[in-house]
mmCIF file of C-alpha atoms and ligand atoms in Angstrom:
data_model
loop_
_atom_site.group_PDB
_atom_site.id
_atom_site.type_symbol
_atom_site.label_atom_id
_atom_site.label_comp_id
_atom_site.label_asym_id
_atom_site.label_seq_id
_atom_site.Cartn_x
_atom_site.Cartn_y
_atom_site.Cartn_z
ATOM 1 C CA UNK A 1 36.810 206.367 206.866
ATOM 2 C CA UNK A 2 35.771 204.090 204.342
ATOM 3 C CA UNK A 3 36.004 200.277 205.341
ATOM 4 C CA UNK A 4 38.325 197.534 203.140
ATOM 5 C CA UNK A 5 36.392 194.907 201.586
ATOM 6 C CA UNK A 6 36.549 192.319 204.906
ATOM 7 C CA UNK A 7 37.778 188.935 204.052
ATOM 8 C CA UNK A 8 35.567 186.154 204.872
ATOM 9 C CA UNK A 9 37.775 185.602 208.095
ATOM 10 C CA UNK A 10 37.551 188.468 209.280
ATOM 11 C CA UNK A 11 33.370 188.417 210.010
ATOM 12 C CA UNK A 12 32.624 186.849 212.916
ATOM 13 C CA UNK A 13 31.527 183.431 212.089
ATOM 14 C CA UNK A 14 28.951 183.642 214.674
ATOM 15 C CA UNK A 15 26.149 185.955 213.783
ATOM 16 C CA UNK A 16 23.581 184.392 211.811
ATOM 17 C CA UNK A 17 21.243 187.514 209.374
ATOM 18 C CA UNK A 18 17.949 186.356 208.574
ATOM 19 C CA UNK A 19 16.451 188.352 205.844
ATOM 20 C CA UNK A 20 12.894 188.546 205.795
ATOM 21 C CA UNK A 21 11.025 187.667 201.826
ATOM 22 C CA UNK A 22 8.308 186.731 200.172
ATOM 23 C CA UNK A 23 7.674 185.093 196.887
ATOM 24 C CA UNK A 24 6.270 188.218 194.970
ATOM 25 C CA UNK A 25 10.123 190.234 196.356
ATOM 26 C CA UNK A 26 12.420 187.523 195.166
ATOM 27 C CA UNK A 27 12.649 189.308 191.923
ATOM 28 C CA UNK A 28 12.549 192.985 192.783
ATOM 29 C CA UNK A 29 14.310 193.245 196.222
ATOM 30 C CA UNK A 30 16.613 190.567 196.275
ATOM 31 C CA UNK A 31 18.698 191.102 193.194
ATOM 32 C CA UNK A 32 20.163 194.268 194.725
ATOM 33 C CA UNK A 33 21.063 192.396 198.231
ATOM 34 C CA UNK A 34 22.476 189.499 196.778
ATOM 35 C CA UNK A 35 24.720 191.442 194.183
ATOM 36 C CA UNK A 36 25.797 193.706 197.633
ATOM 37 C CA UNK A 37 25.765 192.973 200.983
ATOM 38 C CA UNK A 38 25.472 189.480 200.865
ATOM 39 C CA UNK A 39 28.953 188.817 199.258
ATOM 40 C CA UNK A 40 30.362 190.356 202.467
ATOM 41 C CA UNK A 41 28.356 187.533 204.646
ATOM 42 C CA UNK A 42 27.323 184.744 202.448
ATOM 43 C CA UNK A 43 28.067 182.171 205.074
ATOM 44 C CA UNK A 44 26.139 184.172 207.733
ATOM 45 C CA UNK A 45 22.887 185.083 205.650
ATOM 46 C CA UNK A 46 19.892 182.992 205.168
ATOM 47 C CA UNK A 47 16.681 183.931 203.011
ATOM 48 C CA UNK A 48 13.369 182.947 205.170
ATOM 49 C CA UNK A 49 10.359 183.257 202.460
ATOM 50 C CA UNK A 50 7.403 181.619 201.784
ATOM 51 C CA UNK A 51 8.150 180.516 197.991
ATOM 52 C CA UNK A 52 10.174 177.844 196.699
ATOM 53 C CA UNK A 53 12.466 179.464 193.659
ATOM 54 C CA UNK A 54 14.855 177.455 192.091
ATOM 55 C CA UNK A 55 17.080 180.278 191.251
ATOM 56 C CA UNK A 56 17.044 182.166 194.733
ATOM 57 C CA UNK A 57 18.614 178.915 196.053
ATOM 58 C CA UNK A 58 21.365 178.734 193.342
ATOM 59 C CA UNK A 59 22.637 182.307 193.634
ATOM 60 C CA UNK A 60 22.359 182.073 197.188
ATOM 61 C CA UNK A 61 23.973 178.923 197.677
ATOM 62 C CA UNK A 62 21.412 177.612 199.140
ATOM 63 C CA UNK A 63 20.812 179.799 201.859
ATOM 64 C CA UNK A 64 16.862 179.993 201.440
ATOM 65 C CA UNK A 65 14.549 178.318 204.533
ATOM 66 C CA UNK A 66 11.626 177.822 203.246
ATOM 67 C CA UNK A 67 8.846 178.525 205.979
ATOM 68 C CA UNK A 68 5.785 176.835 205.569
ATOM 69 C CA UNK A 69 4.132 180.292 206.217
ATOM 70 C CA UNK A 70 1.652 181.897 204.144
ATOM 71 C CA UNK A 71 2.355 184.888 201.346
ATOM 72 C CA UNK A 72 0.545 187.284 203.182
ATOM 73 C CA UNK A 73 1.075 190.285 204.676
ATOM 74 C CA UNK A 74 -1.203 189.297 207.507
ATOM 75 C CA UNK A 75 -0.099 189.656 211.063
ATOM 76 C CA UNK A 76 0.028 185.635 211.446
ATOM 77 C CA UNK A 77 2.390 185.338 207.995
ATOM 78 C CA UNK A 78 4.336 187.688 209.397
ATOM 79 C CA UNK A 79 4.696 186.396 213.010
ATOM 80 C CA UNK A 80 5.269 182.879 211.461
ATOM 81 C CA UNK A 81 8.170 183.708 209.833
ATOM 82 C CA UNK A 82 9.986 185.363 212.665
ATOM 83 C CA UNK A 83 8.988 182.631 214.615
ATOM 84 C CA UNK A 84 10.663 180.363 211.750
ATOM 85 C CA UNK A 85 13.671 182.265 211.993
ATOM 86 C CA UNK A 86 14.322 182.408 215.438
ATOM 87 C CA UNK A 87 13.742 178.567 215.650
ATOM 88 C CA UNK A 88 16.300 177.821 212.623
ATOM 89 C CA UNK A 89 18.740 180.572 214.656
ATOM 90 C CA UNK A 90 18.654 178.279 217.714
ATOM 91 C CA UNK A 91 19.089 175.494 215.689
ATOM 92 C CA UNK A 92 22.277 176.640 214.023
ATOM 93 C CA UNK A 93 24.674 176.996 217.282
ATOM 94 C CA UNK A 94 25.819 180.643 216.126
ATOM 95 C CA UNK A 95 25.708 183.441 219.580
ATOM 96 C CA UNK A 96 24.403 186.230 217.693
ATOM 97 C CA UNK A 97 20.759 186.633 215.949
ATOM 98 C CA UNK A 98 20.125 189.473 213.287
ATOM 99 C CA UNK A 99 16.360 190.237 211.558
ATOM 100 C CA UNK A 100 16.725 192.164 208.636
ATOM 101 C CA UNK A 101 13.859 193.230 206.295
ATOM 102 C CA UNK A 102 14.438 192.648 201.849
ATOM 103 C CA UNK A 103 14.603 196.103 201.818
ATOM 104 C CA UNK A 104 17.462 196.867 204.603
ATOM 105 C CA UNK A 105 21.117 196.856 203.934
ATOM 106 C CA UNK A 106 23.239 195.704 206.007
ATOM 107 C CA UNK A 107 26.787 197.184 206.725
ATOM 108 C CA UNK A 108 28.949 193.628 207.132
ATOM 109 C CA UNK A 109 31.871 195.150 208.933
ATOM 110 C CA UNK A 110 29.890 197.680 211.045
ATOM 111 C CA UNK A 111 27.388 195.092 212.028
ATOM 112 C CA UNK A 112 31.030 192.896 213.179
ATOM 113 C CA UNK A 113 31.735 195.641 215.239
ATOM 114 C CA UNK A 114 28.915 196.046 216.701
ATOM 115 C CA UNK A 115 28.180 192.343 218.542
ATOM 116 C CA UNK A 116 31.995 192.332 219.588
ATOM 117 C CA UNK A 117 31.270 194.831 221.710
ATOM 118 C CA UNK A 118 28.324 192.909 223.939
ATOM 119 C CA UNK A 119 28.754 189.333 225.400
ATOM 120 C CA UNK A 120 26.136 186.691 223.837
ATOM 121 C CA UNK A 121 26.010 184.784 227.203
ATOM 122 C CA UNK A 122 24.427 187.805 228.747
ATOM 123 C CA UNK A 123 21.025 189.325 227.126
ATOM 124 C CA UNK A 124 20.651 191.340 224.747
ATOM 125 C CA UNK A 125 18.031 193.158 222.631
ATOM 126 C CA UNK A 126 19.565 195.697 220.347
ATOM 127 C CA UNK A 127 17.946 197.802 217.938
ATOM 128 C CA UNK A 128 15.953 200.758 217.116
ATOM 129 C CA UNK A 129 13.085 202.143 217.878
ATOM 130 C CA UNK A 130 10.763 204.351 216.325
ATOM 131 C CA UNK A 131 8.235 205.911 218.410
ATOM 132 C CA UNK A 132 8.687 208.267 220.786
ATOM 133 C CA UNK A 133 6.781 207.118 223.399
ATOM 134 C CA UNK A 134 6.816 203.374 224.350
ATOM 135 C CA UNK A 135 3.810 201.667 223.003
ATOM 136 C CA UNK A 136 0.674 200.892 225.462
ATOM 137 C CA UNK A 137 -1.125 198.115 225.564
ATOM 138 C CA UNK A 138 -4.278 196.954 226.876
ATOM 139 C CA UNK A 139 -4.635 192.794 227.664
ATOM 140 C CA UNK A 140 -7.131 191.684 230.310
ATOM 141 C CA UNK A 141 -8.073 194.908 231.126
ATOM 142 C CA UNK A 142 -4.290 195.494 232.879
ATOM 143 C CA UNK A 143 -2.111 198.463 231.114
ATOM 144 C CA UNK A 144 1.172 197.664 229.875
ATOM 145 C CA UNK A 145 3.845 199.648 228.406
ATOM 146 C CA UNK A 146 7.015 198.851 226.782
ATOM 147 C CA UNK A 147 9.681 199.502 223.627
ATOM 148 C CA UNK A 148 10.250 197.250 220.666
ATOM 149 C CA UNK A 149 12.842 197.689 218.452
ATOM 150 C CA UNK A 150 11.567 198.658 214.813
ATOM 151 C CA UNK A 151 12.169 195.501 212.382
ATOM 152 C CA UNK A 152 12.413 197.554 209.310
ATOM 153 C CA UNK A 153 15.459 198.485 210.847
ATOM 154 C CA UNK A 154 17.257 195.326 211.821
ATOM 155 C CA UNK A 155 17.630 193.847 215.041
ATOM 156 C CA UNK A 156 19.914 191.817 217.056
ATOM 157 C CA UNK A 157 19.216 188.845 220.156
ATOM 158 C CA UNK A 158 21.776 187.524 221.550
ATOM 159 C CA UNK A 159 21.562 183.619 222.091
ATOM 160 C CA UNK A 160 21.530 183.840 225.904
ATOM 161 C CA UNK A 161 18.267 185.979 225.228
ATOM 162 C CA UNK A 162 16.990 184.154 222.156
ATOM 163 C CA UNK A 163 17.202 180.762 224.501
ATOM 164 C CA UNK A 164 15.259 182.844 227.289
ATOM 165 C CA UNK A 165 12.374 183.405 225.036
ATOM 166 C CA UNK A 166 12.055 179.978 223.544
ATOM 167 C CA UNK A 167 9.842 178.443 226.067
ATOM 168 C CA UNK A 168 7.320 182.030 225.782
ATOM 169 C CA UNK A 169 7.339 182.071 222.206
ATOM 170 C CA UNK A 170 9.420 179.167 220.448
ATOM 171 C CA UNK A 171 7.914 176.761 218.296
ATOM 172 C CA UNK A 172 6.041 178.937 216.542
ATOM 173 C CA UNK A 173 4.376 180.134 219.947
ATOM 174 C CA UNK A 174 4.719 183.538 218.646
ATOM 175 C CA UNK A 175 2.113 183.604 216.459
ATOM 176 C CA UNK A 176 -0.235 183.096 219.873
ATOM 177 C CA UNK A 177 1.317 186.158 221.362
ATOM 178 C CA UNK A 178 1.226 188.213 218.153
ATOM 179 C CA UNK A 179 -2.861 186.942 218.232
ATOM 180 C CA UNK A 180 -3.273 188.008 221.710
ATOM 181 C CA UNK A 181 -1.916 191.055 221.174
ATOM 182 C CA UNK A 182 -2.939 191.854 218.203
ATOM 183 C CA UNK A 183 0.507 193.188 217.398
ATOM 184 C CA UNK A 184 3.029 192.761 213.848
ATOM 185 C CA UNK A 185 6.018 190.226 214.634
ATOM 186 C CA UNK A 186 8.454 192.826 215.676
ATOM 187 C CA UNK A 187 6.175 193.980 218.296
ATOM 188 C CA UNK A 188 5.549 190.981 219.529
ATOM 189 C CA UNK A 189 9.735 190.409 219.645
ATOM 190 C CA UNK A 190 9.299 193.313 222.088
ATOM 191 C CA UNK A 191 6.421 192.775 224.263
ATOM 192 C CA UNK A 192 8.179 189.059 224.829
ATOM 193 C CA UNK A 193 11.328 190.290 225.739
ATOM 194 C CA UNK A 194 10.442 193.563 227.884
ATOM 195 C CA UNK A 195 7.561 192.944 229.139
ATOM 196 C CA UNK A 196 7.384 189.149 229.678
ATOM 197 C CA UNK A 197 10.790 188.608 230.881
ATOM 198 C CA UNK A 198 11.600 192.072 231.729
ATOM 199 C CA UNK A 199 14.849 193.030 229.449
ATOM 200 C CA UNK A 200 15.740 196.013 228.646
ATOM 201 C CA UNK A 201 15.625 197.170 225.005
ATOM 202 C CA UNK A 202 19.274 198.874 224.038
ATOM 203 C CA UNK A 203 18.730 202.135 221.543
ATOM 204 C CA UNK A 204 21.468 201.360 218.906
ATOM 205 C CA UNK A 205 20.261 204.584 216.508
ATOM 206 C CA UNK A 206 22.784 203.011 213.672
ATOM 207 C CA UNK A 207 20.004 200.445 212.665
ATOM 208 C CA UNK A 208 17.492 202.646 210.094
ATOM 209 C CA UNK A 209 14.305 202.043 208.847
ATOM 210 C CA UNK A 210 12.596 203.767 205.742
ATOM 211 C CA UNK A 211 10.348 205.171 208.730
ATOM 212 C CA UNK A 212 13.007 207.810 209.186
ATOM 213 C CA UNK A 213 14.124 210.431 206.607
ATOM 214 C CA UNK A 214 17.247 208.092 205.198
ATOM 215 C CA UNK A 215 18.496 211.453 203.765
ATOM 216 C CA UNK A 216 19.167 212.942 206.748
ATOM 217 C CA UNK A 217 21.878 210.343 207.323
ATOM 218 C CA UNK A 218 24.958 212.380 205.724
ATOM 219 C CA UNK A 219 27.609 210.854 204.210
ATOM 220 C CA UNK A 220 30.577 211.093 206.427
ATOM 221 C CA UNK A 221 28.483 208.777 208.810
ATOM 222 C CA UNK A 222 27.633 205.832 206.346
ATOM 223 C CA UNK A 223 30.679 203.461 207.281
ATOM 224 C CA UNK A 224 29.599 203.244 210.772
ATOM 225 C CA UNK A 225 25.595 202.724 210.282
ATOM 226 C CA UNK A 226 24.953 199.219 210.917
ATOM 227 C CA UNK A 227 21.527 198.880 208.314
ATOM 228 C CA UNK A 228 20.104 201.375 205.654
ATOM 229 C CA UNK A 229 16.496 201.014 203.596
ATOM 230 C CA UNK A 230 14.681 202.626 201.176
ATOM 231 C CA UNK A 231 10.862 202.885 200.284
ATOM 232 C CA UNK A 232 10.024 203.703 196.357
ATOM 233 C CA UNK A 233 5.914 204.523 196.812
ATOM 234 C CA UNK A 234 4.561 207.342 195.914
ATOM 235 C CA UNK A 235 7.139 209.783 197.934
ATOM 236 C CA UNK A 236 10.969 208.121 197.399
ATOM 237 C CA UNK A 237 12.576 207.730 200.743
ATOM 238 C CA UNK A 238 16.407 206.538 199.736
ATOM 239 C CA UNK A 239 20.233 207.151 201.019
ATOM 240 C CA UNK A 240 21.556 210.486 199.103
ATOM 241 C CA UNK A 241 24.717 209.211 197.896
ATOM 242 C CA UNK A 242 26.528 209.773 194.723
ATOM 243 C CA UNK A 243 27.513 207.175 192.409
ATOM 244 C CA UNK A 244 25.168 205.214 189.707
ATOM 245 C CA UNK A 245 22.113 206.820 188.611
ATOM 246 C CA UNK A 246 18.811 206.613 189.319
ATOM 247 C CA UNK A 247 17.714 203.987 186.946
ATOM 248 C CA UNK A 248 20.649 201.775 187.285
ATOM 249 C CA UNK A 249 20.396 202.009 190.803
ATOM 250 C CA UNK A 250 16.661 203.034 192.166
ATOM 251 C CA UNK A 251 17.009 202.027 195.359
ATOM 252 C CA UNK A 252 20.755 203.590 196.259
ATOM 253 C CA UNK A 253 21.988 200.338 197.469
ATOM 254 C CA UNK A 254 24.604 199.716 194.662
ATOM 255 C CA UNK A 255 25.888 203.604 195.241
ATOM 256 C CA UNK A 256 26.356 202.578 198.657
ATOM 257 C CA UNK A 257 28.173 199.473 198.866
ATOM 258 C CA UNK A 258 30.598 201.114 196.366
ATOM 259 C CA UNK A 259 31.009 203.961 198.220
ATOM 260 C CA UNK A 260 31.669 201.786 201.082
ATOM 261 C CA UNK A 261 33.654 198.728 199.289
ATOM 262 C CA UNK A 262 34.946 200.835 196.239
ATOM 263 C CA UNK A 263 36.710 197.647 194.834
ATOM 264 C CA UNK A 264 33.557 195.538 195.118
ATOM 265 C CA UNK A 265 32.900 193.793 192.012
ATOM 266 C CA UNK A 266 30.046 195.165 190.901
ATOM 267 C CA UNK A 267 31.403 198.720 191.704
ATOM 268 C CA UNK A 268 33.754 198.008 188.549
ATOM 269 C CA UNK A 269 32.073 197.622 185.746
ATOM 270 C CA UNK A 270 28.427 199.382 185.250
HETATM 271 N N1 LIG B 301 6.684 190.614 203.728
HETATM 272 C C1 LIG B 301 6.329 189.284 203.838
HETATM 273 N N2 LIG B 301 5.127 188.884 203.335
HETATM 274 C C2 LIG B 301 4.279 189.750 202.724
HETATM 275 C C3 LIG B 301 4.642 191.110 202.618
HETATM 276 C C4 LIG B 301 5.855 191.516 203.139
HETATM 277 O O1 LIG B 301 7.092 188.475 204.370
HETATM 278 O O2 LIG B 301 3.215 189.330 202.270
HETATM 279 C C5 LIG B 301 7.981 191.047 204.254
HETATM 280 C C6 LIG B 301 8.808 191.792 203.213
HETATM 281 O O3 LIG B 301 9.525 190.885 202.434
HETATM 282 C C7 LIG B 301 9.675 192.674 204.084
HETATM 283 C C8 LIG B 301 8.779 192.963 205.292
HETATM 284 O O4 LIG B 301 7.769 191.957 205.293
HETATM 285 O O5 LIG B 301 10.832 191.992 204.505
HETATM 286 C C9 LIG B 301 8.146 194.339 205.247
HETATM 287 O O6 LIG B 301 7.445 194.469 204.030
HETATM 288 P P1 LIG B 301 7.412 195.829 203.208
HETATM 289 O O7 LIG B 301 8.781 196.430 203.177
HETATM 290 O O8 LIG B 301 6.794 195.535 201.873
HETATM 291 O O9 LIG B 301 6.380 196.725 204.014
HETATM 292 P P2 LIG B 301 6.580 197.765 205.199
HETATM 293 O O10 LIG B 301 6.015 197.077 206.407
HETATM 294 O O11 LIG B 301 8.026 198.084 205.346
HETATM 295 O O12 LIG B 301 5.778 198.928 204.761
HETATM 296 MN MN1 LIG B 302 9.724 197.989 204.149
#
């Protein structure tokens, strides 16, 4: 069932998407987001990088934080940001919180469905994993184990949650974690929310990372995944769908959203 192209009213006005950039992306991942996805959720979405750009903040409408983290793919960048973004989330009143990577897509109306189905005042960590085992940790010489959901897949908090954590690792008090862990920022997500205060990760397999075959997700099943992603390196990892070729469209996102939202702009022309 393919989805019509949801009017602005129809998205919940309450989920606010953080997607995750750097300076050195603006040019290569964005372009493909903004001309997509974002149209379906322009008043939800925010840009959190670490690079002012003059022309990111026009065509975005000025939906661009700009964290005062470094351009590094260092643990502590990385931590900073998320720690940026879940500040900015609290800050903004909306119930729902959703992490996105610049190389994720995110299905607008499927993500809607989604958060209607769980109540923000109660807590909730939704997203995928990927490992099989939960991950086991060593700090002051006590074992711990426990799931975090993948951020190259998308993830959602739900404000009751999000406000639970802000004393732990608000304020940019997740960088400390991620240090004494010595875990990326979506690990440390995890180990603050199951093991700290003990809540429950929720498998939602619709969320997909390029850490998973994205082939294997056939076709008749797109409208109801929630994100998609691709990785171009060496070995191509991207959604098999028809539409635009290759070198139009490398990364499968514009073959997508038209397959999705046939009567999408952009689906038009080309
Ligand atoms: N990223 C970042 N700073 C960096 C490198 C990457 O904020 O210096 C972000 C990037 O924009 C993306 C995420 O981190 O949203 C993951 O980066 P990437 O997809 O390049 O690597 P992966 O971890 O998926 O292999
Ligand atoms: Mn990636």
């Amino acid at each position: 069932v393919r989805h019509s192209l949801p009017v602005d009213d129809d998205l919940i006005d309450n989920v606010f998407i953080t997607v995750k950039t750097t300076g050195r992306n603006h040019l290569t991942r964005l372009p493909v987001i903004i001309k997509t996805w974002f149209q379906l959720a322009k008043k939800q979405t925010w840009f959190f990088t670490d690079t002012y750009d003059q022309h990111l903040s026009q065509v975005t409408g000025g939906h661009v934080i700009h964290t005062n983290c470094s351009a590094t793919h260092s643990r502590r960048a990385l931590c900073c940001k998320m720690s940026v973004e879940l500040d900015v989330f609290l800050e903004s009143k909306k119930k729902w919180f959703c992490h996105v990577d610049d190389d994720n897509y995110v299905n607008v109306p499927a993500l809607n469905g989604l958060l209607k189905m769980y109540n923000p005042i109660k807590d909730w960590y939704l997203g995928r994993t990927s490992t099989t085992k939960p991950l086991q940790i060593r700090t002051k010489s006590q074992k711990t184990t426990f799931w975090f959901a993948t951020g190259g897949a998308g993830f959602c908090l739900s404000r009751a949650l999000v406000l639970k954590m802000a004393p732990i690792s608000g304020n940019g008090k997740l960088m400390a974690i991620g240090d004494r862990i010595g875990l990326p920022d979506d690990v440390s997500v995890g180990y603050v929310i199951e093991h700290l205060l003990k809540i429950q990760l929720t498998r939602v397999e619709q969320f997909h990372s390029h850490l998973e075959p994205m082939k294997h997700i056939k076709t008749h099943m797109f409208s109801e995944q929630l994100t998609f992603s691709y990785s171009l390196d060496n070995e191509p990892n991207t959604v098999d769908v028809n539409g635009f070729n290759e070198i139009t469209d490398p990364t499968r996102f514009f073959s997508l959203h038209c397959f999705l939202f046939p009567e999408s702009s952009c689906c038009v022309e080309k």
